[in-house]
Amino acid sequence: MLKDVLSNKIYEYMKYNQLNTELKLGEDYKIKFLAQGEYNINFTVEDCNKKYVFRVNTGSQIASENQIRYEYEALKSLEVSGVTPRAYYVDDSKKQLDYGVLIMEFLEGKPLEYHKDLKSAAEIFSKIHSIDITGNNFKNLIIEENIFTERIKEAQRLLKDFFQSPKIPSELKDFFYVFIEWAEKNKHGEKYFLENKWHVVNNTEVNSSNFIIGREKSYLIDWEKPVISDPCQDLTQFLAPTTTLWKTDYILSKEEKEEFFRAYVGGLKVKDKNIRERVELYTPFLYLRALSWCAYAYLEYQKDEKEIKNMDTYNKIKEYLDLDFMRRLLWEYF
């Protein structure tokens, strides 16, 4: 497996670039596999005193030509929030390794648990969404103004091969044809966001495993595809069942969502511009993003050359693409 091959190469990479000296690690440091996503493999590099995350990037969800530097620059700009990992090193040359490399802070804690960590998550979002994004600090991030239109374009891109594939049943294709047609007919609603602009930094991958809940402080990690856009992007995704069911099989109640909104608004250092209404309007377009990605990923998993395959992810993808599941999710829209 790729992670096993990389584990053997990272020690030589560290030695060649004298990174143990730069990171103030002793000679007797260890490299261990930590976790992997769809486009990254993460290791820890540690001695008896210090510990870092060594991140290897294998692909891009945003079609970026330099994915690892995009993430590094975002992390450097987000440090002011105090709730994101510090980035220490980036290598996008792909010389010693065939992939982009990012070394960042290792954060102690556990994944978020929805039934008891909602307030911590709300406080994290409040701090990030209160950052002043004017000036040059965030100039390299993608900006999304027309968030309904962007979701439609994204879905069309993700579903292109899905619609053409003989492996996909016709009734599944028909569902997505109808969904995109509905989205096209209702995209005029994005006028609300253009006339009532509220732009912040969005992570865009706010599932429970991307939160580190510590005893004294908590964090949001995995900043590979942040965008400048309306805060409803992250909050809608965080609260949606397509996210809460992904790792934890949990669905938030109305009371829990209201508890989250109160904590979020209470922690903002800027004026709330009716975040509840924004989330309500954006919700079906968030579903379009989530389900279209599942359709795309399902086909990717059929390819022998796919470098990272997580079977838990694959099984969840198949569960989400079940027609009954999708119909229950979208019954009030079409």
Coordinates of C-alpha atoms in Angstrom, one line a residue:
M1 CA 0.0 0.0 0.0
L2 CA 1.1 3.6 -0.7
K3 CA 1.2 4.5 3.0
D4 CA 3.7 1.6 3.7
V5 CA 5.9 2.7 0.8
L6 CA 5.8 6.4 2.0
S7 CA 6.6 5.5 5.6
N8 CA 9.9 4.1 4.5
K9 CA 10.7 7.1 2.3
I10 CA 9.9 9.8 4.8
Y11 CA 12.8 9.1 7.1
E12 CA 15.2 9.5 4.1
Y13 CA 13.4 12.7 3.0
M14 CA 13.7 14.2 6.5
K15 CA 17.4 13.3 6.7
Y16 CA 18.2 14.7 3.2
N17 CA 16.5 18.0 3.9
Q18 CA 17.8 18.2 7.5
L19 CA 14.3 18.7 8.8
N20 CA 15.0 17.1 12.1
T21 CA 17.4 20.0 12.8
E22 CA 14.9 22.6 11.5
L23 CA 12.1 21.2 13.6
K24 CA 14.4 20.7 16.7
L25 CA 13.9 17.0 16.7
G26 CA 16.7 14.7 18.1
E27 CA 18.4 12.1 16.0
D28 CA 16.2 9.3 17.4
Y29 CA 12.8 10.3 16.0
K30 CA 10.1 8.0 14.9
I31 CA 7.7 8.1 11.9
K32 CA 4.2 6.5 12.4
F33 CA 1.1 6.3 10.2
L34 CA -1.6 8.6 11.6
A35 CA -4.6 8.6 9.2
Q36 CA -5.6 9.0 5.6
G37 CA -8.3 10.8 3.7
E38 CA -9.3 10.6 0.0
Y39 CA -6.4 12.9 -1.1
N40 CA -3.9 12.9 1.7
I41 CA -1.9 10.5 3.9
N42 CA -0.8 11.7 7.3
F43 CA 2.0 10.5 9.5
T44 CA 3.4 11.7 12.8
V45 CA 7.1 12.6 13.2
E46 CA 8.1 12.6 16.8
D47 CA 10.9 12.3 19.4
C48 CA 10.5 12.3 23.2
N49 CA 9.9 16.0 23.3
K50 CA 8.2 17.2 20.0
K51 CA 5.6 15.8 17.7
Y52 CA 4.5 17.0 14.2
V53 CA 2.1 15.9 11.4
F54 CA 3.8 15.0 8.2
R55 CA 1.1 15.4 5.4
V56 CA 1.5 13.9 2.0
N57 CA -0.9 15.2 -0.7
T58 CA -1.9 12.8 -3.5
G59 CA -4.6 14.8 -5.3
S60 CA -6.8 17.8 -5.3
Q61 CA -10.6 18.3 -4.9
I62 CA -10.5 21.8 -6.3
A63 CA -8.4 21.1 -9.4
S64 CA -5.6 23.1 -8.0
E65 CA -2.2 22.8 -9.7
N66 CA -0.5 23.3 -6.4
Q67 CA -2.8 21.8 -3.8
I68 CA -0.3 21.6 -0.9
R69 CA 0.8 25.2 -1.2
Y70 CA -2.8 26.3 -1.3
E71 CA -3.4 24.6 2.0
Y72 CA -0.1 25.9 3.5
E73 CA -0.9 29.5 2.7
A74 CA -4.4 29.1 4.1
L75 CA -3.1 27.8 7.4
K76 CA -0.5 30.6 7.7
S77 CA -3.3 33.2 7.3
L78 CA -5.6 31.4 9.7
E79 CA -3.1 31.2 12.5
V80 CA -4.6 34.4 13.9
S81 CA -7.8 32.6 14.8
G82 CA -6.0 30.4 17.4
V83 CA -8.2 27.4 16.5
T84 CA -6.3 26.0 13.4
P85 CA -3.0 24.1 13.2
R86 CA 0.2 26.0 12.8
A87 CA 2.1 25.2 9.5
Y88 CA 5.9 24.9 9.7
Y89 CA 7.1 23.6 6.4
V90 CA 5.9 23.1 2.8
D91 CA 7.6 21.4 -0.2
D92 CA 5.7 21.5 -3.5
S93 CA 8.8 20.6 -5.7
K94 CA 8.0 16.8 -5.7
K95 CA 11.7 16.1 -6.1
Q96 CA 12.5 13.7 -3.3
L97 CA 9.0 12.5 -3.0
D98 CA 6.5 12.3 -5.8
Y99 CA 3.9 14.3 -3.8
G100 CA 3.5 17.6 -2.1
V101 CA 4.6 17.7 1.6
L102 CA 3.2 19.8 4.5
I103 CA 4.5 19.6 8.1
M104 CA 2.3 21.1 10.7
E105 CA 1.5 21.2 14.4
F106 CA 0.2 18.0 16.0
L107 CA -2.8 18.8 18.2
E108 CA -3.9 16.7 21.2
G109 CA -7.5 15.8 21.5
K110 CA -10.4 13.6 20.2
P111 CA -12.9 13.9 17.3
L112 CA -16.0 15.9 17.9
E113 CA -19.0 14.2 19.5
Y114 CA -22.2 15.9 18.4
H115 CA -24.2 15.2 21.6
K116 CA -21.7 17.1 23.8
D117 CA -19.3 19.2 21.7
L118 CA -21.7 21.5 19.8
K119 CA -20.7 24.5 21.8
S120 CA -17.0 23.9 21.1
A121 CA -17.7 23.7 17.4
A122 CA -19.8 26.8 17.4
E123 CA -17.0 28.7 19.2
I124 CA -14.5 27.5 16.6
F125 CA -16.7 28.7 13.7
S126 CA -17.3 32.0 15.5
K127 CA -13.5 32.7 15.8
I128 CA -12.8 31.8 12.2
H129 CA -15.8 33.7 10.8
S130 CA -14.8 36.8 12.8
I131 CA -11.4 37.1 11.1
D132 CA -11.0 40.3 9.0
I133 CA -10.4 39.0 5.5
T134 CA -9.7 42.4 3.9
G135 CA -6.2 43.0 2.7
N136 CA -3.8 40.6 1.2
N137 CA -3.7 37.7 3.7
F138 CA -6.4 35.7 2.0
K139 CA -5.9 36.9 -1.6
N140 CA -4.9 33.5 -2.9
L141 CA -8.1 31.7 -1.7
I142 CA -10.9 30.9 -4.1
I143 CA -13.9 33.3 -3.8
E144 CA -17.4 32.0 -4.3
E145 CA -20.0 34.7 -4.8
N146 CA -22.8 32.8 -6.6
I147 CA -23.1 29.8 -4.3
F148 CA -26.1 28.2 -5.9
T149 CA -24.6 28.5 -9.4
E150 CA -21.2 27.2 -8.1
R151 CA -22.9 24.1 -6.6
I152 CA -24.7 23.4 -9.9
K153 CA -21.4 23.7 -11.9
E154 CA -19.6 21.5 -9.4
A155 CA -22.3 18.9 -9.6
Q156 CA -22.2 18.9 -13.4
R157 CA -18.5 18.4 -13.3
L158 CA -18.6 15.6 -10.7
L159 CA -21.5 13.8 -12.5
K160 CA -20.1 14.0 -16.1
D161 CA -18.7 10.5 -16.1
F162 CA -21.4 9.2 -13.8
F163 CA -24.1 10.1 -16.4
Q164 CA -22.1 8.4 -19.2
S165 CA -21.1 5.3 -17.3
P166 CA -22.7 1.9 -18.2
K167 CA -22.1 0.8 -14.6
I168 CA -24.7 3.2 -13.2
P169 CA -28.4 2.2 -13.2
S170 CA -30.7 4.5 -15.2
E171 CA -33.0 5.3 -12.3
L172 CA -30.0 6.6 -10.4
K173 CA -29.0 8.8 -13.3
D174 CA -32.6 10.0 -13.6
F175 CA -32.6 11.1 -10.0
F176 CA -29.6 13.4 -10.5
Y177 CA -31.0 14.7 -13.8
V178 CA -34.2 15.8 -11.9
F179 CA -32.1 17.2 -9.0
I180 CA -30.0 19.4 -11.2
E181 CA -33.1 20.5 -13.2
W182 CA -34.7 21.6 -9.8
A183 CA -31.5 23.4 -8.8
E184 CA -31.4 25.3 -12.1
K185 CA -35.0 26.4 -11.7
N186 CA -34.3 27.6 -8.2
K187 CA -30.9 29.2 -8.4
H188 CA -32.4 32.6 -8.6
G189 CA -32.5 32.4 -4.8
E190 CA -28.8 33.2 -4.6
K191 CA -29.8 36.8 -5.3
Y192 CA -30.4 37.0 -1.5
F193 CA -26.7 36.3 -0.8
L194 CA -25.5 38.8 -3.4
E195 CA -27.7 41.5 -2.0
N196 CA -26.8 40.7 1.6
K197 CA -23.1 39.8 1.3
W198 CA -21.3 38.2 4.2
H199 CA -18.0 36.7 3.3
V200 CA -15.8 34.6 5.7
V201 CA -13.2 31.8 5.4
N202 CA -15.0 28.5 5.0
N203 CA -13.2 25.1 5.6
T204 CA -15.7 23.2 3.3
E205 CA -15.0 19.8 5.0
V206 CA -16.5 20.1 8.5
N207 CA -17.2 16.6 9.4
S208 CA -16.7 15.4 13.0
S209 CA -13.3 13.9 12.4
N210 CA -11.9 17.2 11.3
F211 CA -12.4 18.7 14.7
I212 CA -9.9 18.2 17.5
I213 CA -11.6 18.6 20.9
G214 CA -9.0 19.1 23.6
R215 CA -9.3 19.5 27.4
E216 CA -8.4 23.2 27.3
K217 CA -8.7 24.1 23.6
S218 CA -10.3 22.8 20.4
Y219 CA -9.5 23.1 16.8
L220 CA -10.7 22.7 13.2
I221 CA -8.1 20.9 11.0
D222 CA -7.9 19.7 7.3
W223 CA -7.8 22.9 5.3
E224 CA -7.1 21.5 1.9
K225 CA -9.9 23.3 0.1
P226 CA -11.0 26.5 1.9
V227 CA -12.9 29.2 0.1
I228 CA -14.0 32.8 0.8
S229 CA -17.8 32.7 0.8
D230 CA -20.9 33.0 2.9
P231 CA -20.7 31.4 6.4
C232 CA -23.7 29.3 5.6
Q233 CA -21.4 27.0 3.5
D234 CA -19.7 25.6 6.6
L235 CA -22.6 25.8 9.0
T236 CA -25.0 24.1 6.7
Q237 CA -22.6 21.3 6.0
F238 CA -21.8 20.9 9.7
L239 CA -25.5 20.6 10.7
A240 CA -26.7 18.5 7.7
P241 CA -27.4 14.7 8.1
T242 CA -25.1 14.0 5.2
T243 CA -22.3 15.2 7.5
T244 CA -23.5 14.0 10.9
L245 CA -24.2 10.5 9.6
W246 CA -20.9 10.2 7.7
K247 CA -18.8 9.2 10.7
T248 CA -21.1 8.9 13.7
D249 CA -24.6 7.9 12.6
Y250 CA -26.1 10.9 14.4
I251 CA -28.8 13.3 13.4
L252 CA -29.1 16.7 15.2
S253 CA -32.5 17.6 16.7
K254 CA -34.1 21.1 16.2
E255 CA -33.1 21.9 19.8
E256 CA -29.5 21.0 19.2
K257 CA -29.3 23.1 16.1
E258 CA -30.8 26.0 17.9
E259 CA -28.3 25.5 20.7
F260 CA -25.5 25.6 18.1
F261 CA -26.8 28.8 16.5
R262 CA -27.1 30.6 19.8
A263 CA -23.5 29.7 20.7
Y264 CA -22.3 30.7 17.2
V265 CA -24.0 34.1 17.2
G266 CA -22.9 34.8 20.8
G267 CA -19.3 34.2 19.9
L268 CA -19.2 36.4 16.7
K269 CA -17.2 39.6 16.8
V270 CA -19.1 40.8 13.8
K271 CA -22.9 41.3 13.3
D272 CA -25.0 38.2 12.6
K273 CA -26.7 38.7 9.3
N274 CA -29.5 36.1 9.9
I275 CA -27.4 33.0 9.7
R276 CA -30.4 30.7 10.3
E277 CA -32.2 31.9 7.2
R278 CA -29.0 31.6 5.1
V279 CA -28.5 28.0 6.2
E280 CA -32.2 27.2 5.4
L281 CA -31.8 28.6 1.9
Y282 CA -28.5 26.8 1.2
T283 CA -29.4 23.4 2.5
P284 CA -30.7 21.7 -0.7
F285 CA -27.6 23.0 -2.6
L286 CA -25.4 21.5 0.1
Y287 CA -27.2 18.2 -0.5
L288 CA -26.4 18.6 -4.3
R289 CA -22.7 18.9 -3.5
A290 CA -22.6 16.0 -1.0
L291 CA -24.5 13.5 -3.2
S292 CA -22.8 14.5 -6.4
W293 CA -19.4 14.0 -4.8
C294 CA -20.6 10.5 -3.6
A295 CA -21.6 9.7 -7.2
Y296 CA -18.2 10.9 -8.5
A297 CA -16.3 9.0 -5.7
Y298 CA -18.2 5.8 -6.4
L299 CA -16.8 5.6 -9.9
E300 CA -13.4 6.6 -8.6
Y301 CA -13.4 3.5 -6.4
Q302 CA -14.0 1.3 -9.4
K303 CA -10.6 2.2 -10.7
D304 CA -7.6 0.0 -10.0
E305 CA -5.3 3.0 -10.1
K306 CA -6.9 4.9 -7.3
E307 CA -4.1 5.4 -4.8
I308 CA -6.2 5.7 -1.6
K309 CA -9.1 3.4 -0.9
N310 CA -11.0 3.6 2.4
M311 CA -13.6 0.9 2.6
D312 CA -15.6 2.6 5.3
T313 CA -15.9 5.6 3.0
Y314 CA -16.8 3.4 0.1
N315 CA -19.6 1.7 2.1
K316 CA -21.0 5.1 3.2
I317 CA -20.9 6.3 -0.3
K318 CA -23.1 3.4 -1.4
E319 CA -25.4 4.0 1.5
Y320 CA -25.9 7.7 0.5
L321 CA -26.5 6.8 -3.2
D322 CA -29.4 4.5 -2.2
L323 CA -32.5 6.0 -3.9
D324 CA -34.7 5.8 -0.8
F325 CA -32.1 7.6 1.3
M326 CA -31.8 10.4 -1.2
R327 CA -35.6 10.7 -1.6
R328 CA -36.1 11.0 2.2
L329 CA -33.4 13.7 2.3
L330 CA -35.0 15.8 -0.5
W331 CA -38.7 15.1 -0.1
E332 CA -39.6 18.7 0.8
Y333 CA -37.9 20.1 -2.3
F334 CA -38.9 17.9 -5.2

